[in-house]
Coordinates of C-alpha atoms and ligand atoms in Angstrom, one line a residue:
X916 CA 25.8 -44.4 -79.7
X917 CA 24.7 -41.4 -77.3
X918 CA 21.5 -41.6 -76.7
X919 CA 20.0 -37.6 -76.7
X920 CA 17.9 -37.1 -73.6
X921 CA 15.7 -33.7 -73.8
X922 CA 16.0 -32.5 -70.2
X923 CA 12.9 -30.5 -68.6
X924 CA 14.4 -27.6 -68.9
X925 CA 15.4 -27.8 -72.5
X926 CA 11.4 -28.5 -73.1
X927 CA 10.2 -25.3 -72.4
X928 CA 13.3 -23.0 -73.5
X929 CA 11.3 -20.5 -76.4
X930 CA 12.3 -21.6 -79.6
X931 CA 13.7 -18.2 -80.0
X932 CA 15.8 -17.9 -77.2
X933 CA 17.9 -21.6 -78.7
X934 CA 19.9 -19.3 -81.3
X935 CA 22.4 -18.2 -78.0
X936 CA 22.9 -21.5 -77.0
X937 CA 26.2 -22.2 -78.7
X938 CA 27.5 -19.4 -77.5
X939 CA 28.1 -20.8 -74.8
X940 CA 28.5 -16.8 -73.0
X941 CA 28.7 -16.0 -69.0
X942 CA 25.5 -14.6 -68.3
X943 CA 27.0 -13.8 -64.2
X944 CA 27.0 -9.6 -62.8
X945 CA 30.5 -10.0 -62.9
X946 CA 31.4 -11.1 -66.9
X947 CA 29.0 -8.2 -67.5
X948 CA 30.9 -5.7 -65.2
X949 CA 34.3 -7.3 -66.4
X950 CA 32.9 -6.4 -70.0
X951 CA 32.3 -2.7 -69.3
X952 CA 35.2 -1.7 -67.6
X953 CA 38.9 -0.7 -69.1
X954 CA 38.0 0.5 -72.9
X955 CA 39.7 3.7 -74.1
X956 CA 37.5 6.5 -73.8
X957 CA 36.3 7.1 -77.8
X958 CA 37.2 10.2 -78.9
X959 CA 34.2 12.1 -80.3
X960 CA 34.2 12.2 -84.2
X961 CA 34.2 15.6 -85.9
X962 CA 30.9 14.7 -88.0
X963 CA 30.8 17.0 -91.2
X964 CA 28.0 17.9 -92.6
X965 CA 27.0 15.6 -95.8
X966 CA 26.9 16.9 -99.1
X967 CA 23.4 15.4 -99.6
X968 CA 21.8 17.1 -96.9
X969 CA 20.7 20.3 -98.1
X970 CA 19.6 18.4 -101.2
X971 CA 17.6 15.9 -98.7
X972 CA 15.6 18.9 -96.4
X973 CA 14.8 20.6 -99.8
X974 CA 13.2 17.1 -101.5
X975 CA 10.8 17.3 -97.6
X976 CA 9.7 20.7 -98.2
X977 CA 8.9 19.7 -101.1
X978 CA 6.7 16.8 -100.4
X979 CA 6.0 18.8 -97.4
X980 CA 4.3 21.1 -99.2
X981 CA 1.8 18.2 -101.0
X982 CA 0.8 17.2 -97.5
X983 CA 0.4 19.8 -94.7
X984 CA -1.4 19.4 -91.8
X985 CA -0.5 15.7 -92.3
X986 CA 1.3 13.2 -90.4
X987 CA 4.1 11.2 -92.8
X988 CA 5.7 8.2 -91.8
X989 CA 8.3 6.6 -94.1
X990 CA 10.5 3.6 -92.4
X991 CA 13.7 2.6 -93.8
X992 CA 12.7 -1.0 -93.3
X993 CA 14.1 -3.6 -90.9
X994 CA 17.1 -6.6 -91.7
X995 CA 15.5 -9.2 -94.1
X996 CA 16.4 -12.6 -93.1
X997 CA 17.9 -14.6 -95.9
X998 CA 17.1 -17.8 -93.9
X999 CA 17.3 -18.8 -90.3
X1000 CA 19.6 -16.0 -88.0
X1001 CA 21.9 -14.9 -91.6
X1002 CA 20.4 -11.5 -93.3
X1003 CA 20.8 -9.7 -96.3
X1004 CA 23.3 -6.8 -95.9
X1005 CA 20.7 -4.0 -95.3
X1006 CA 19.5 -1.8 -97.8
X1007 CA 17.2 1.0 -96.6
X1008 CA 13.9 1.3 -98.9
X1009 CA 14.4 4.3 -101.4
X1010 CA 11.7 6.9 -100.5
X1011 CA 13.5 7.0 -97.0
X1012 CA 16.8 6.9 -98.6
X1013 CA 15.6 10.0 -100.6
X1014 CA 14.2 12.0 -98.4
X1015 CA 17.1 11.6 -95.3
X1016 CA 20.1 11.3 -97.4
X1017 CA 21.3 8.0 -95.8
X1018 CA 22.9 5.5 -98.0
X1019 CA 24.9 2.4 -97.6
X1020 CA 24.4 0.8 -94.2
X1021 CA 21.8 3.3 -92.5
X1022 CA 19.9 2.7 -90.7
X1023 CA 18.0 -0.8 -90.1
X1024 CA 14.5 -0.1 -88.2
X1025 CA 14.8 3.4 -88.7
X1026 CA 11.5 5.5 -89.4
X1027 CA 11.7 9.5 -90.7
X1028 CA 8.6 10.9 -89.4
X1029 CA 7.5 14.7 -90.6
X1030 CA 5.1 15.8 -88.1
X1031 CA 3.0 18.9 -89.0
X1032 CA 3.3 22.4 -87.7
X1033 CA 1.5 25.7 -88.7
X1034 CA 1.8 26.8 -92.6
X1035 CA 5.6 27.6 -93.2
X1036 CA 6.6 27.3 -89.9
X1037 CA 8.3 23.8 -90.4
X1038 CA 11.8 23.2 -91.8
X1039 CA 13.4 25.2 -94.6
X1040 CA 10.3 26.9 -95.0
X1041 CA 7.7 24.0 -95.4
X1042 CA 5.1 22.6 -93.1
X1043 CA 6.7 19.9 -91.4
X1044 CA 9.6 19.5 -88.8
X1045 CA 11.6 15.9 -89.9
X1046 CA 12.3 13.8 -87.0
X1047 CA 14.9 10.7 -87.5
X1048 CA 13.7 7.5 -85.1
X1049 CA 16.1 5.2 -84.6
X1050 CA 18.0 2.8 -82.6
X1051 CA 21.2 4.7 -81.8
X1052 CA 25.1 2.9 -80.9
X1053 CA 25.0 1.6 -77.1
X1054 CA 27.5 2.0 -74.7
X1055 CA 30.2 -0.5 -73.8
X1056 CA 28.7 -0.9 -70.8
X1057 CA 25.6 -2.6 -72.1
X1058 CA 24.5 -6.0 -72.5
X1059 CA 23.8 -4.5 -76.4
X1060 CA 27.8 -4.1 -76.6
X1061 CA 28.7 -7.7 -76.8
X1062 CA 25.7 -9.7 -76.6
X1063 CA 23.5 -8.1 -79.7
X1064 CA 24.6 -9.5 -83.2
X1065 CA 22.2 -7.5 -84.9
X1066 CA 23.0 -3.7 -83.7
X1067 CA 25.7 -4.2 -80.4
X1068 CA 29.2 -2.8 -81.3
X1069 CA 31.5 -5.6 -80.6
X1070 CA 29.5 -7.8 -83.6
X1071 CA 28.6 -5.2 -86.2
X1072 CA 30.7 -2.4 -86.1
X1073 CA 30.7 1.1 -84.2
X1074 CA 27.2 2.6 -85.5
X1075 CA 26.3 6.5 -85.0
X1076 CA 24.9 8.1 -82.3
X1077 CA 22.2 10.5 -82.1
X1078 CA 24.3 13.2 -82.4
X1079 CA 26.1 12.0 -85.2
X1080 CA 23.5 11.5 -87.5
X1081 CA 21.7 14.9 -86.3
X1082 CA 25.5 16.6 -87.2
X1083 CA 25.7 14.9 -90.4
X1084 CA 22.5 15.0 -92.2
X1085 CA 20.6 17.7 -91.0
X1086 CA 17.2 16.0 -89.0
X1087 CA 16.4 16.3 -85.4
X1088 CA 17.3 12.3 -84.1
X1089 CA 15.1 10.5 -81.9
X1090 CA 16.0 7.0 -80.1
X1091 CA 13.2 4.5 -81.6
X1092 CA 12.0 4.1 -78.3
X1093 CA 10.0 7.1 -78.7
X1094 CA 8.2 6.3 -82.2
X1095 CA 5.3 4.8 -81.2
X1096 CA 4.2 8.0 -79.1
X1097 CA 5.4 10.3 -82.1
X1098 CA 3.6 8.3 -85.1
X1099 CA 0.1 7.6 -83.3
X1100 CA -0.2 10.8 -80.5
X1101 CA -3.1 12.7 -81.8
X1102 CA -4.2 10.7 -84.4
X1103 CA -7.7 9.9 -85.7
X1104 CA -10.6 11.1 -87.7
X1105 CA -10.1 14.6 -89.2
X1106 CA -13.9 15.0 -88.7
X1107 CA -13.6 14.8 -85.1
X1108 CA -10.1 16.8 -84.8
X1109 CA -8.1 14.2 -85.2
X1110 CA -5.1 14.3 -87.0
X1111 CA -4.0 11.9 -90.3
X1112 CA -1.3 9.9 -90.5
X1113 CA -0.1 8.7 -93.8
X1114 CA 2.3 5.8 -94.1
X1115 CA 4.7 4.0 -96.8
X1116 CA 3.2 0.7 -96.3
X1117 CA 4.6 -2.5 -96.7
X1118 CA 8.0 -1.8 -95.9
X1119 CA 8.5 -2.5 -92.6
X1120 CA 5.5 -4.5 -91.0
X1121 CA 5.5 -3.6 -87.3
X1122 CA 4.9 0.3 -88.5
X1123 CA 2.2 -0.7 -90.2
X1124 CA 0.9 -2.5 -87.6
X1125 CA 1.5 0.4 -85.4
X1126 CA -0.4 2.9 -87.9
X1127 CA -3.2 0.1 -88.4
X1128 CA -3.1 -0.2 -84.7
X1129 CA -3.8 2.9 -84.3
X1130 CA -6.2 3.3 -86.9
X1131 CA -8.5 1.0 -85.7
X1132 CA -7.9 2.4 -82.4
X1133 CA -9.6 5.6 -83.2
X1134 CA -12.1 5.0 -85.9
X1135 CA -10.4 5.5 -88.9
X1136 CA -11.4 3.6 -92.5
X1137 CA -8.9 1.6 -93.1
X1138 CA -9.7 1.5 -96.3
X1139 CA -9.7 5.2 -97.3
X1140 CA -6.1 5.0 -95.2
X1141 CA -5.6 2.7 -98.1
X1142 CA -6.3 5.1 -100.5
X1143 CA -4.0 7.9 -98.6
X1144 CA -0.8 6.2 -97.7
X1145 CA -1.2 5.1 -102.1
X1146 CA -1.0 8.8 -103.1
X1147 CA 1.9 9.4 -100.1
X1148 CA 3.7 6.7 -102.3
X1149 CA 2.6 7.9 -105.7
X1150 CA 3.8 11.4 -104.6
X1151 CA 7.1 10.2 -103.6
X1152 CA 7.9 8.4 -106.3
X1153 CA 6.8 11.3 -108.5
X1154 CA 9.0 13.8 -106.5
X1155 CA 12.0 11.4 -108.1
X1156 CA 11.1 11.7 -111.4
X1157 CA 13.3 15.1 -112.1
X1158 CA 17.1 14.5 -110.6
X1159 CA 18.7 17.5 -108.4
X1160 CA 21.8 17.8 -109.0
X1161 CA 23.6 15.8 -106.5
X1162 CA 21.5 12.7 -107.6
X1163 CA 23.0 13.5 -110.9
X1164 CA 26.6 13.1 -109.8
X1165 CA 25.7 10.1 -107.6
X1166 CA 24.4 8.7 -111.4
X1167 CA 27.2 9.7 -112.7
X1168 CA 29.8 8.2 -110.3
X1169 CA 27.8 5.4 -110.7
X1170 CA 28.0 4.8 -114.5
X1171 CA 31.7 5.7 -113.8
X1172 CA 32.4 2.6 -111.5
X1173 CA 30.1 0.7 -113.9
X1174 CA 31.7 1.5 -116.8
X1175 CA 35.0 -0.1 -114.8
X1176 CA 33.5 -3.1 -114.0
X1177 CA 32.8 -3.7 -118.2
X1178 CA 36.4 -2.9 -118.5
X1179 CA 36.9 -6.2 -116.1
X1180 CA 34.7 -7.9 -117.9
X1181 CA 36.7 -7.8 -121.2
X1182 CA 39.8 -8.7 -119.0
X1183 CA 38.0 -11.9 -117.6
X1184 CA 36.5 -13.1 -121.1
X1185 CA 39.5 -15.3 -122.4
X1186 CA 39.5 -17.2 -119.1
X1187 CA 36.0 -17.3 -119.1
X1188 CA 35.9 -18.4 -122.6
X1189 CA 38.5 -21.5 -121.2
X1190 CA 36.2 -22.5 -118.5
X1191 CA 34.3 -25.8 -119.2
X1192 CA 30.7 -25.0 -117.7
X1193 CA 30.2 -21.7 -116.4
X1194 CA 32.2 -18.8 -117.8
X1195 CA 29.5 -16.8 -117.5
X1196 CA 29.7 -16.8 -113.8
X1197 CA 33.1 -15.8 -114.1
X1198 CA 32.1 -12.8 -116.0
X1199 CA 29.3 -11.9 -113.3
X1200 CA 32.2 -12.6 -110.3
X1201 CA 34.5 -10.3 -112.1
X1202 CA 31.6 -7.1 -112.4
X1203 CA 30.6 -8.3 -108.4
X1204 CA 34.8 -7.2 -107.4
X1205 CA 34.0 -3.6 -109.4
X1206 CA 30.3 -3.4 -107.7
X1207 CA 31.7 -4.3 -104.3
X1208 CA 35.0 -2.3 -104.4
X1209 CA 33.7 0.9 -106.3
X1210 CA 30.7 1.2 -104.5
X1211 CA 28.2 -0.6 -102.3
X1212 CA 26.9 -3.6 -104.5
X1213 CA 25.0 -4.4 -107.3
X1214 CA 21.9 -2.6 -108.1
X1215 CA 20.1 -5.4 -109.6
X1216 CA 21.5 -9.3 -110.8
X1217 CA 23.7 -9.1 -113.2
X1218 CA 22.8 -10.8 -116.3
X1219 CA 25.5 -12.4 -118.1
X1220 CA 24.3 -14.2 -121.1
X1221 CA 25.9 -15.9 -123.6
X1222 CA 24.7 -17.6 -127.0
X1223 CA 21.0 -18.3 -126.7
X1224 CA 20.7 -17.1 -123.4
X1225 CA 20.9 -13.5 -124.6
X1226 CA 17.5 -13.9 -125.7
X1227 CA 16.3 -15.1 -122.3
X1228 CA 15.5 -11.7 -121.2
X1229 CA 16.6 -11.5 -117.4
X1230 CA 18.8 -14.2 -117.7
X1231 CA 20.3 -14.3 -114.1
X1232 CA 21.0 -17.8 -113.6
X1233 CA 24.2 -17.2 -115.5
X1234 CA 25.1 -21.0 -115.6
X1235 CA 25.9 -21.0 -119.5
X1236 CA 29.5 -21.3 -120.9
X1237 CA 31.0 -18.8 -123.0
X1238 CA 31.8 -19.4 -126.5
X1239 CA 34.6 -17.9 -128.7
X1240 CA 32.5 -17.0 -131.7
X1241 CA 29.0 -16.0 -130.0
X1242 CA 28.5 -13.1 -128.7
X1243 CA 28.0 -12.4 -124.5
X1244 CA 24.9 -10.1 -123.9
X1245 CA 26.0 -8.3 -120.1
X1246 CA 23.5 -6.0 -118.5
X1247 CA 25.2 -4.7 -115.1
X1248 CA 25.0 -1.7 -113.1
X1249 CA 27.3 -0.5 -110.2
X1250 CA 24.7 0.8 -107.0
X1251 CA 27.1 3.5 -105.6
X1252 CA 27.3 4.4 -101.8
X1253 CA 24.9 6.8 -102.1
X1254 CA 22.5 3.8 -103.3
X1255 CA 22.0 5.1 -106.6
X1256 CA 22.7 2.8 -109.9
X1257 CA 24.0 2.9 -113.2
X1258 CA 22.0 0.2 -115.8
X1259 CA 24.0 -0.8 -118.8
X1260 CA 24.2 -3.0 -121.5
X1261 CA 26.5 -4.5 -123.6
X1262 CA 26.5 -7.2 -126.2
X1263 CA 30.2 -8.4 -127.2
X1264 CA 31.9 -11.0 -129.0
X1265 CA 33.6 -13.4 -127.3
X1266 CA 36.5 -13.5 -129.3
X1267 CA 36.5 -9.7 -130.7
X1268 CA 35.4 -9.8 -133.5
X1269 CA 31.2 -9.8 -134.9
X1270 CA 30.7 -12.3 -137.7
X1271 CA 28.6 -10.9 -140.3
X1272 CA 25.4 -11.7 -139.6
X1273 CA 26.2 -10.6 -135.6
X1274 CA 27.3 -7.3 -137.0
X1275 CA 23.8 -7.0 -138.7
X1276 CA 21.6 -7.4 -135.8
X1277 CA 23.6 -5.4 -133.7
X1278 CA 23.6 -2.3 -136.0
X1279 CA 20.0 -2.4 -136.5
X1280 CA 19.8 -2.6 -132.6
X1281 CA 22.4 0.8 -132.5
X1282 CA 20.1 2.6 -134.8
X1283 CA 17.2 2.3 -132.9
X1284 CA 19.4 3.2 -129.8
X1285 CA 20.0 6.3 -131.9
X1286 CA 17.0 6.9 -133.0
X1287 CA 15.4 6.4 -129.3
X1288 CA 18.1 9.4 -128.5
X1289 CA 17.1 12.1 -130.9
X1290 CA 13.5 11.3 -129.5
X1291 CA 14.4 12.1 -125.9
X1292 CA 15.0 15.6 -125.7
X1293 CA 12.5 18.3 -124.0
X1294 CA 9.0 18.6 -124.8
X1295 CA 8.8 15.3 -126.7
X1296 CA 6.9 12.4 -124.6
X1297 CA 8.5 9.2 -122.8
X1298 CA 6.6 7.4 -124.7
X1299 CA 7.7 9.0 -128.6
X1300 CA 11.3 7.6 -127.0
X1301 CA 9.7 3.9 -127.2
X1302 CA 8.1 4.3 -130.6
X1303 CA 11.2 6.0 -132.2
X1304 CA 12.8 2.8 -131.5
X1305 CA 10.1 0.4 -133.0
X1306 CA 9.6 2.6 -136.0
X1307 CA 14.0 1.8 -136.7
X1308 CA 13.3 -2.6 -136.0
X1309 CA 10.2 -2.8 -137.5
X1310 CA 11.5 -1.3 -141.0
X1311 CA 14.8 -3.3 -140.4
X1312 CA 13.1 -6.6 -139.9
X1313 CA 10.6 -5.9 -142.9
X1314 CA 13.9 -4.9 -145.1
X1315 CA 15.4 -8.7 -143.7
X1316 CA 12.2 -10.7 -144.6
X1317 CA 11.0 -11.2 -141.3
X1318 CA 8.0 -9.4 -140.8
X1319 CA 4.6 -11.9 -142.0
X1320 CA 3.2 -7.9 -142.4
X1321 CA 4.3 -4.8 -144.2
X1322 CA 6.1 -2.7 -141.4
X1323 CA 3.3 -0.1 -141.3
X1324 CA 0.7 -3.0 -140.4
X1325 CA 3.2 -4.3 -137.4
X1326 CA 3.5 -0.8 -136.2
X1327 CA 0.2 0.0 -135.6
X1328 CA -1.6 -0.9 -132.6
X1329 CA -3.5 -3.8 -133.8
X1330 CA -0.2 -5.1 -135.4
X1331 CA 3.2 -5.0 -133.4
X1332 CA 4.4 -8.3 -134.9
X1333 CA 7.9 -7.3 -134.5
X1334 CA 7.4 -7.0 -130.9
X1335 CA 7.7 -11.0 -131.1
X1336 CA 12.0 -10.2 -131.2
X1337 CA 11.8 -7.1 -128.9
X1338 CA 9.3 -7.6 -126.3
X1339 CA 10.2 -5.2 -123.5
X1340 CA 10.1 -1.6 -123.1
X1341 CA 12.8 1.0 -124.2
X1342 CA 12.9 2.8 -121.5
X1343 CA 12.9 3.3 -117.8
X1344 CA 13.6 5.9 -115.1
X1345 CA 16.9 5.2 -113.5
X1346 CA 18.2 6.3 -109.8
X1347 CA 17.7 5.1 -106.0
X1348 CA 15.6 2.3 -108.1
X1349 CA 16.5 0.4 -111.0
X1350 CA 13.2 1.0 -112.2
X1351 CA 13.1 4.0 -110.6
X1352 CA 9.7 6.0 -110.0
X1353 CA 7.9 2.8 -110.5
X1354 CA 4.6 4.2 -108.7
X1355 CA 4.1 7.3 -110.3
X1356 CA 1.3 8.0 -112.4
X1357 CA 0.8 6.9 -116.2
X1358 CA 0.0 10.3 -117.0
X1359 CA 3.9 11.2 -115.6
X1360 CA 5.3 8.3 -116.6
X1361 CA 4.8 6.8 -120.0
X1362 CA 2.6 9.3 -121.0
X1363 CA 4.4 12.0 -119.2
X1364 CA 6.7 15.1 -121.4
X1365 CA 10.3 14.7 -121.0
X1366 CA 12.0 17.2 -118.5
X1367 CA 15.5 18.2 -118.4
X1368 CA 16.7 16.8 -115.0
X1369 CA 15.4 12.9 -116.1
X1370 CA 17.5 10.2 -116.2
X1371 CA 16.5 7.1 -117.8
X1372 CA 17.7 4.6 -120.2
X1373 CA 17.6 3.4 -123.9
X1374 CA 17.5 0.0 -124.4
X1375 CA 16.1 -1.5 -127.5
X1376 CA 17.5 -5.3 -128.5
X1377 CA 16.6 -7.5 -130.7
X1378 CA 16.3 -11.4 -129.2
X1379 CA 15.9 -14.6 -131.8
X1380 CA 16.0 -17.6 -130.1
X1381 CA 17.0 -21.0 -130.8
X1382 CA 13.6 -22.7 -131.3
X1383 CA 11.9 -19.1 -133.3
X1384 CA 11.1 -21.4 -136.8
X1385 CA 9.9 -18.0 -137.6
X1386 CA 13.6 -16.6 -138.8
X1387 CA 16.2 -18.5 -141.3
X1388 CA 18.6 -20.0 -139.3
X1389 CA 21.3 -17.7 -139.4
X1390 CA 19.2 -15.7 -137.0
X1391 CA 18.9 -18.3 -134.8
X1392 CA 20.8 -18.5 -130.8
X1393 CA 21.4 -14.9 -131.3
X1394 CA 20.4 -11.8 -128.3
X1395 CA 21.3 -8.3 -128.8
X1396 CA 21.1 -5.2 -126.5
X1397 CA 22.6 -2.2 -126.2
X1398 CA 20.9 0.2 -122.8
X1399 CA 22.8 3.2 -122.3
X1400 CA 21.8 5.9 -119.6
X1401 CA 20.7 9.5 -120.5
X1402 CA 20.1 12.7 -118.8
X1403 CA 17.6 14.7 -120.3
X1404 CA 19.4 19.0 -120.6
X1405 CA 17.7 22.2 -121.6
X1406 CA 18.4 21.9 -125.5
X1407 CA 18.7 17.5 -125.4
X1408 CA 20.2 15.2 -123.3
X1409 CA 23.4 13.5 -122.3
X1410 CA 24.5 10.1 -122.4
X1411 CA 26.2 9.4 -119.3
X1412 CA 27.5 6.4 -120.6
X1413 CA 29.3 7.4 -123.5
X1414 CA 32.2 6.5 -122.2
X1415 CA 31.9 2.8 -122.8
X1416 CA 32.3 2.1 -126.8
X1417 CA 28.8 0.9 -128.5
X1418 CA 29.3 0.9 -132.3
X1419 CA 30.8 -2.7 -133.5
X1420 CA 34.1 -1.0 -134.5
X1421 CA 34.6 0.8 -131.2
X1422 CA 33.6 -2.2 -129.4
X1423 CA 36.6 -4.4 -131.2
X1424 CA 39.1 -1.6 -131.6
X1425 CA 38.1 -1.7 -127.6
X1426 CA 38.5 -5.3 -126.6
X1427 CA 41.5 -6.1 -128.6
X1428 CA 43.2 -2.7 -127.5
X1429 CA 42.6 -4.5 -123.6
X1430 CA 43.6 -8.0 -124.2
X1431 CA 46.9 -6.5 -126.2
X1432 CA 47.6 -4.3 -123.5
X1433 CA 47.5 -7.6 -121.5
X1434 CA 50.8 -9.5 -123.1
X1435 CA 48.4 -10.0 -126.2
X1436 CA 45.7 -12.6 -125.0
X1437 CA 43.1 -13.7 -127.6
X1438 CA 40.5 -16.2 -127.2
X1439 CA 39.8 -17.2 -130.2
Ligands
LIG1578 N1 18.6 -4.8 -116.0 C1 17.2 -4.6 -116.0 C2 16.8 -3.6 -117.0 O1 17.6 -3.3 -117.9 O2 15.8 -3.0 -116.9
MN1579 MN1 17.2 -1.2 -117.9
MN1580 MN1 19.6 -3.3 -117.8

């Protein structure tokens, strides 16, 4: 046996610095020289213009014009550490993603700072000049090059310059060296001439240690800062609330390469169905390959439940086997490049085919979809979308027995006994977010009137589970859903995911049309 002898020296290395030790790298003048010399010069890339960028500088004027005279700082967030020196792939928060454009891959530790100049006199007309901090590629004749595994070339990939990014999108570029000047010069109490700085907290914490810094620096309340950078986030969230019409396409192309990745899943369920513990992880692998081949990933765990797990609502553990004869409840959605993401449901037989009582459930689930639908057109409220659902359950689970209350009773406020089987809400805005808009105001939200240019979804299910004594046991084990994503037209709305059958027959015509395509295969 070795016996391990601490040296002196290993003592008082910093905890911090131990990660490079197995790297076992020359650290001499002449490695470093040796690394910088002989590379091909790069030729410089023709950067077009993005398509999104004329949407982007028109969604800062307009939050521009909320806030003049104002400082905004909105970070893209840093890398989040998944556990010791292994991160999550980055994923930039979605108010920055919103109002720069950048999607999939842009741009860790990155801040978008719209500093304030005279009354129009800003970009596109508003009141603000936009000013993209960041850390930009380094050249191959820096230490960064080989030795950085978080942003050097030779470990992550050739990253954009400042010029790049500035070609592409639109925004003046700044290396992140300069932020801390740009977010705190000038700042302070507007009763002494100072000028305010609002800030989307929370996202990355050494900006909001700057800003709090800075803050306390000059004499501002925190606390009323409190209040501030809350209405920067309640206005940005509320400027996503109506889709331009690139965001619509991105939704589009998203339910698109979702829609795909359900067409997988039908492939996948016969081998699914023969696997001894956890089929429905094959089903979830099978909609990963679409997510991560289509587009950038998955914009929230996929749920894959089978049996009785359908009725656990965000059932992501996906450990369950799946069962010729139940039905599979999959809620999935593809997050596009551009970050945006598709959020669909579908509840299927395993084997193709709905037995009776299946059938039942799941049509009284489709009407309320259907009902939810002719609710969400212009002028009506988000919230008539939600009761337009309930009004279809509650009279379908009165005309099955199961209501203790006349359906009238359960439906009103006091009562809503049938929201024992459907306990969530029908709808929610979709886009950059899953549950997209999530800090704008009740008034706007759930209370708000519906506006062509919203995207949201319908999803009303019905869940009875194993142990509910308060159903006959037919009902019993059983989860439906059905969520489909609308977009909200002058004269109705659109379902953008139409394209993926939802009544019972054009679900089986659908699945045995895909396994006989394939040589005939039939689980059953
Ligand atoms: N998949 C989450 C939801 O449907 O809201
Ligand atoms: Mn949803
Ligand atoms: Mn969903």
């Amino acid at each position: 046996m070795t016996e391990h002898s601490t040296t002196p020296q290993d003592a008082t290395q910093p905890l911090s610095d131990r990660v490079e030790n197995r790297s076992q790298r020359p650290d001499s003048a002449a490695f470093q020289q040796f690394l910088a010399s002989q590379w091909a010069e790069t030729e410089p890339a023709e950067v077009d213009r993005a398509p999104v960028a004329d949407f982007a500088a028109e969604r800062r004027r307009r939050i521009s014009d909320r806030f003049p005279g104002e400082r905004l700082v909105l970070p893209a967030g840093p890398l989040k550490v998944r556990s010791n020196d292994t991160d999550y792939r980055f994923r930039p928060h979605s108010a920055f993603a919103h109002l720069t454009g950048l999607g999939v891959d842009h741009e860790p530790d990155a801040v978008l700072v719209l500093e304030p100049v005279g009354e129009g006199a800003g970009d596109n007309g508003g009141h603000h000049e936009a000013t993209l901090y960041f850390h930009p590629m380094a050249g191959r004749d820096s230490k960064e090059f080989y030795a950085d595994a978080k942003n050097g070339e030779f470990w992550v990939g050739p990253r954009p310059t400042l010029d790049e990014l500035a070609a592409a999108y639109g925004l003046r570029t700044r290396d992140l060296g300069g932020l801390e000047d740009a977010v705190t010069k000038n700042a302070g109490p507007t009763a002494l001439g100072g000028l305010r700085i609002r800030l989307v907290r929370e996202v990355d914490l050494n900006v909001d240690a700057l800003v709090d810094t800075s803050r306390i620096n000059t004499g501002v309340d925190l606390e009323s800062s409190d209040a501030l950078d809350g209405e920067l986030a309640e206005a940005l969230s509320e400027l996503r609330l109506v889709k331009d019409a690139h965001e619509v396409g991105q939704l589009r192309e998203a339910v698109r390469a979702t829609i795909a990745g359900f067409t997988d899943i039908v492939h996948v369920l016969p081998a699914a169905a023969g696997h001894r513990h956890r089929g429905e992880r094959m089903v979830e692998g099978a909609f990963f390959a679409r997510a991560r081949t289509d587009g950038n990933d998955l914009g929230y765990d996929t749920i894959a439940a089978c049996g009785n797990n359908a009725t656990v609502l965000h059932w992501i553990r996906n450990t369950g086997r799946v069962i010729p004869g139940e039905l599979i409840l999959v809620d999935a959605g593809v997050e596009a490049d551009s970050l945006y993401t598709a959020d669909i449901t579908r509840t299927l037989p395993v084997n193709g085919r709905y037995t009776e009582v299946q059938r039942r459930i799941y049509q009284a689930v489709l009407d309320a979809a259907d009902a939810a639908f002719d609710a969400a057109v212009p002028g009506n409220r988000f919230r008539d979308v939600h009761t337009a659902a309930m009004e279809v359950l509650a009279r379908r689970l009165e005309s099955w027995g199961l209501l203790p209350v006349p359906a009238e009773v359960s439906l009103s406020a006091e009562g809503q006994h049938h929201r024992r089987w459907m306990p969530h809400g029908t709808s929610h805005h979709l886009g950059l977010d899953v549950h997209d808009c999530a800090q704008a105001k009740r008034e706007l939200y759930v209370d708000g009137v519906i506006e062509p240019g919203m995207v949201f979804t319908i999803e009303p299910g019905l869940y009875f589970k194993a142990e509910d004594l308060a159903v006959p046991e037919e009902y019993r084990g059983i989860g439906v859903r059905i969520e489909d994503d609308v977009l909200i037209t002058e004269d109705g709305n659109v379902n953008l995911s139409s394209g993926l059958p939802r009544t019972p027959d054009e679900v089986e015509a659908w699945m045995t049309g895909l396994w006989h395509a394939r040589e005939g295969v039939d689980p059953s």
